[in-house]
Amino acid sequence: MLRPSTLSLLTFVAFCMFGCAANGPLFSGPTPLDPTSSEIVVYRLDKFARGGATYFVHLDDTEVARLKNAGFTSIPTSPGTHALEIRASAMQSFKPMKVLAEAKAGVRLFFRFEPSVSGSPVVLPNLIFIPVGFGLEQVPENQALIELRTLWASPSSPDTFNDMMCSGE
């Protein structure tokens, strides 16, 4: 029989692993794009590493979306050079990642953000540290469309208690 404290811990761990995944509509393919505009799609594959963390997507220093595990966001924008940045809440040790996106009229760009385990766990008394590395890279459209098939839309802002808990606000 599980003690109440163990059950509470297991419930919390389950919430952290599964409660913070994207839960919007499943990606249904690209929509027609206005030939005078462009779009940037940022997505995150379903991974265990940092699975419970929500990241903030900024375009030209303005927060435009939240990116959850197994999620994606589509950002309509104008043609030109844009600064795409992924940030984390103050509670996470994460250095913001920034890339320049060269958006052209009538073109959709795809970027994959990927936290991944980057080394062996460090085990100390009463503490386990698992090193995590991060990547933000532009992906060819044909590859991105395959990877996006199993992903869900992430919220553009924290509109629920769950969203606020997952982002660490």
mmCIF file of C-alpha atoms in Angstrom:
data_model
loop_
_atom_site.group_PDB
_atom_site.id
_atom_site.type_symbol
_atom_site.label_atom_id
_atom_site.label_comp_id
_atom_site.label_asym_id
_atom_site.label_seq_id
_atom_site.Cartn_x
_atom_site.Cartn_y
_atom_site.Cartn_z
ATOM 1 C CA MET A 1 0.000 0.000 0.000
ATOM 2 C CA LEU A 2 1.319 3.441 -0.885
ATOM 3 C CA ARG A 3 1.775 6.032 1.815
ATOM 4 C CA PRO A 4 -0.114 9.316 1.240
ATOM 5 C CA SER A 5 3.162 11.236 0.741
ATOM 6 C CA THR A 6 4.298 8.745 -1.932
ATOM 7 C CA LEU A 7 0.950 8.979 -3.699
ATOM 8 C CA SER A 8 1.153 12.790 -3.661
ATOM 9 C CA LEU A 9 4.650 12.665 -5.131
ATOM 10 C CA LEU A 10 3.578 10.271 -7.881
ATOM 11 C CA THR A 11 0.593 12.491 -8.721
ATOM 12 C CA PHE A 12 2.852 15.537 -8.942
ATOM 13 C CA VAL A 13 5.350 13.698 -11.186
ATOM 14 C CA ALA A 14 2.531 12.533 -13.473
ATOM 15 C CA PHE A 15 1.230 16.107 -13.708
ATOM 16 C CA CYS A 16 4.707 17.365 -14.614
ATOM 17 C CA MET A 17 5.165 14.716 -17.272
ATOM 18 C CA PHE A 18 1.739 14.684 -18.892
ATOM 19 C CA GLY A 19 -0.225 17.710 -17.674
ATOM 20 C CA CYS A 20 1.952 20.188 -19.531
ATOM 21 C CA ALA A 21 1.767 18.714 -23.010
ATOM 22 C CA ALA A 22 0.141 20.722 -25.786
ATOM 23 C CA ASN A 23 -3.595 20.105 -25.927
ATOM 24 C CA GLY A 24 -4.917 22.202 -28.811
ATOM 25 C CA PRO A 25 -6.038 20.834 -32.183
ATOM 26 C CA LEU A 26 -3.886 18.188 -33.876
ATOM 27 C CA PHE A 27 -1.799 19.528 -36.783
ATOM 28 C CA SER A 28 -3.907 19.057 -39.909
ATOM 29 C CA GLY A 29 -1.466 20.243 -42.550
ATOM 30 C CA PRO A 30 -0.485 23.645 -43.846
ATOM 31 C CA THR A 31 -3.163 26.126 -44.836
ATOM 32 C CA PRO A 32 -2.899 28.267 -47.971
ATOM 33 C CA LEU A 33 -0.554 31.199 -47.416
ATOM 34 C CA ASP A 34 -1.168 34.732 -48.675
ATOM 35 C CA PRO A 35 1.475 35.378 -51.368
ATOM 36 C CA THR A 36 2.320 38.762 -49.793
ATOM 37 C CA SER A 37 2.902 37.452 -46.251
ATOM 38 C CA SER A 38 4.969 34.731 -44.610
ATOM 39 C CA GLU A 39 4.651 32.373 -41.677
ATOM 40 C CA ILE A 40 7.040 30.886 -39.131
ATOM 41 C CA VAL A 41 6.128 27.525 -37.584
ATOM 42 C CA VAL A 42 7.952 26.526 -34.392
ATOM 43 C CA TYR A 43 7.477 23.033 -33.023
ATOM 44 C CA ARG A 44 8.695 20.726 -30.304
ATOM 45 C CA LEU A 45 8.672 16.945 -30.592
ATOM 46 C CA ASP A 46 7.269 14.752 -27.834
ATOM 47 C CA LYS A 47 10.321 14.125 -25.621
ATOM 48 C CA PHE A 48 10.864 13.139 -22.008
ATOM 49 C CA ALA A 49 13.629 15.729 -21.455
ATOM 50 C CA ARG A 50 12.012 18.844 -19.975
ATOM 51 C CA GLY A 51 8.626 17.385 -20.926
ATOM 52 C CA GLY A 52 6.840 19.378 -18.241
ATOM 53 C CA ALA A 53 8.342 22.738 -19.184
ATOM 54 C CA THR A 54 6.628 25.356 -21.321
ATOM 55 C CA TYR A 55 8.811 27.774 -23.286
ATOM 56 C CA PHE A 56 8.043 31.275 -24.524
ATOM 57 C CA VAL A 57 8.340 32.034 -28.246
ATOM 58 C CA HIS A 58 9.378 35.599 -29.089
ATOM 59 C CA LEU A 59 9.480 37.211 -32.505
ATOM 60 C CA ASP A 60 11.348 40.514 -32.708
ATOM 61 C CA ASP A 61 11.385 40.779 -28.871
ATOM 62 C CA THR A 62 7.610 40.300 -28.529
ATOM 63 C CA GLU A 63 6.131 37.178 -26.944
ATOM 64 C CA VAL A 64 3.895 35.583 -29.567
ATOM 65 C CA ALA A 65 3.265 32.060 -28.229
ATOM 66 C CA ARG A 66 3.924 29.390 -25.611
ATOM 67 C CA LEU A 67 5.520 26.141 -26.756
ATOM 68 C CA LYS A 68 4.604 22.978 -24.884
ATOM 69 C CA ASN A 69 5.859 19.423 -25.188
ATOM 70 C CA ALA A 70 4.530 17.755 -28.369
ATOM 71 C CA GLY A 71 3.303 21.139 -29.559
ATOM 72 C CA PHE A 72 3.581 23.640 -32.379
ATOM 73 C CA THR A 73 2.705 27.246 -33.035
ATOM 74 C CA SER A 74 2.204 29.105 -36.327
ATOM 75 C CA ILE A 75 3.231 32.756 -36.396
ATOM 76 C CA PRO A 76 1.995 34.912 -39.283
ATOM 77 C CA THR A 77 4.540 37.599 -40.139
ATOM 78 C CA SER A 78 5.695 39.957 -42.843
ATOM 79 C CA PRO A 79 8.543 39.201 -45.229
ATOM 80 C CA GLY A 80 11.974 40.254 -43.963
ATOM 81 C CA THR A 81 14.529 39.311 -41.325
ATOM 82 C CA HIS A 82 13.059 38.450 -37.928
ATOM 83 C CA ALA A 83 14.675 37.512 -34.615
ATOM 84 C CA LEU A 84 13.126 34.243 -33.401
ATOM 85 C CA GLU A 85 13.883 33.524 -29.756
ATOM 86 C CA ILE A 86 12.954 30.794 -27.278
ATOM 87 C CA ARG A 87 12.932 31.810 -23.607
ATOM 88 C CA ALA A 88 12.087 30.047 -20.362
ATOM 89 C CA SER A 89 10.575 31.200 -17.100
ATOM 90 C CA ALA A 90 12.844 32.586 -14.404
ATOM 91 C CA MET A 91 12.456 29.323 -12.480
ATOM 92 C CA GLN A 92 14.348 27.362 -15.166
ATOM 93 C CA SER A 93 18.075 27.463 -15.792
ATOM 94 C CA PHE A 94 18.005 28.130 -19.512
ATOM 95 C CA LYS A 95 19.893 30.598 -21.670
ATOM 96 C CA PRO A 96 17.571 32.057 -24.337
ATOM 97 C CA MET A 97 18.182 30.749 -27.862
ATOM 98 C CA LYS A 98 17.956 33.182 -30.764
ATOM 99 C CA VAL A 99 18.167 32.656 -34.524
ATOM 100 C CA LEU A 100 17.498 34.947 -37.454
ATOM 101 C CA ALA A 101 14.635 33.911 -39.714
ATOM 102 C CA GLU A 102 14.766 35.155 -43.308
ATOM 103 C CA ALA A 103 11.070 35.225 -44.187
ATOM 104 C CA LYS A 104 10.167 35.616 -47.852
ATOM 105 C CA ALA A 105 6.774 36.504 -49.304
ATOM 106 C CA GLY A 106 4.569 33.454 -49.757
ATOM 107 C CA VAL A 107 6.991 31.181 -47.877
ATOM 108 C CA ARG A 108 6.513 29.238 -44.638
ATOM 109 C CA LEU A 109 9.591 28.569 -42.477
ATOM 110 C CA PHE A 110 9.847 25.685 -39.992
ATOM 111 C CA PHE A 111 11.970 25.628 -36.830
ATOM 112 C CA ARG A 112 12.348 22.697 -34.419
ATOM 113 C CA PHE A 113 13.079 23.400 -30.733
ATOM 114 C CA GLU A 114 14.441 20.334 -29.038
ATOM 115 C CA PRO A 115 15.487 19.786 -25.447
ATOM 116 C CA SER A 116 17.363 16.494 -25.113
ATOM 117 C CA VAL A 117 19.350 14.605 -22.518
ATOM 118 C CA SER A 118 22.963 15.577 -23.166
ATOM 119 C CA GLY A 119 24.957 13.414 -20.788
ATOM 120 C CA SER A 120 24.949 10.938 -17.969
ATOM 121 C CA PRO A 121 22.965 11.696 -14.818
ATOM 122 C CA VAL A 122 24.952 13.005 -11.865
ATOM 123 C CA VAL A 123 23.835 11.290 -8.674
ATOM 124 C CA LEU A 124 24.592 12.924 -5.339
ATOM 125 C CA PRO A 125 23.055 12.203 -1.940
ATOM 126 C CA ASN A 126 19.419 13.382 -2.095
ATOM 127 C CA LEU A 127 19.883 14.854 -5.591
ATOM 128 C CA ILE A 128 19.880 13.604 -9.165
ATOM 129 C CA PHE A 129 20.878 16.030 -11.929
ATOM 130 C CA ILE A 130 20.205 15.115 -15.550
ATOM 131 C CA PRO A 131 22.025 17.422 -17.990
ATOM 132 C CA VAL A 132 19.829 18.733 -20.789
ATOM 133 C CA GLY A 133 20.999 20.319 -24.042
ATOM 134 C CA PHE A 134 18.887 22.430 -26.370
ATOM 135 C CA GLY A 135 18.671 22.978 -30.100
ATOM 136 C CA LEU A 136 16.766 25.433 -32.301
ATOM 137 C CA GLU A 137 17.218 24.773 -35.986
ATOM 138 C CA GLN A 138 15.513 25.462 -39.262
ATOM 139 C CA VAL A 139 14.066 22.299 -40.804
ATOM 140 C CA PRO A 140 13.184 21.633 -44.466
ATOM 141 C CA GLU A 141 9.433 21.764 -45.115
ATOM 142 C CA ASN A 142 9.082 18.115 -46.195
ATOM 143 C CA GLN A 143 10.755 16.878 -42.991
ATOM 144 C CA ALA A 144 8.802 19.291 -40.775
ATOM 145 C CA LEU A 145 5.449 18.232 -42.253
ATOM 146 C CA ILE A 146 6.220 14.610 -41.357
ATOM 147 C CA GLU A 147 7.244 15.511 -37.787
ATOM 148 C CA LEU A 148 4.254 17.810 -37.273
ATOM 149 C CA ARG A 149 1.691 15.049 -37.993
ATOM 150 C CA THR A 150 1.555 13.945 -34.345
ATOM 151 C CA LEU A 151 1.808 17.369 -32.675
ATOM 152 C CA TRP A 152 -0.866 19.551 -31.074
ATOM 153 C CA ALA A 153 -1.328 23.320 -31.133
ATOM 154 C CA SER A 154 0.237 25.159 -28.183
ATOM 155 C CA PRO A 155 -1.575 28.111 -26.581
ATOM 156 C CA SER A 156 -0.679 31.649 -27.575
ATOM 157 C CA SER A 157 -1.068 32.810 -23.957
ATOM 158 C CA PRO A 158 -1.612 31.216 -20.545
ATOM 159 C CA ASP A 159 -5.388 31.064 -20.336
ATOM 160 C CA THR A 160 -5.738 28.256 -17.811
ATOM 161 C CA PHE A 161 -4.320 27.358 -14.416
ATOM 162 C CA ASN A 162 -2.528 24.413 -16.039
ATOM 163 C CA ASP A 163 -0.813 26.705 -18.570
ATOM 164 C CA MET A 164 0.393 29.017 -15.793
ATOM 165 C CA MET A 165 1.666 26.094 -13.711
ATOM 166 C CA CYS A 166 3.554 24.607 -16.652
ATOM 167 C CA SER A 167 5.260 27.882 -17.560
ATOM 168 C CA GLY A 168 6.428 28.506 -14.005
ATOM 169 C CA GLU A 169 4.752 31.893 -13.707
#
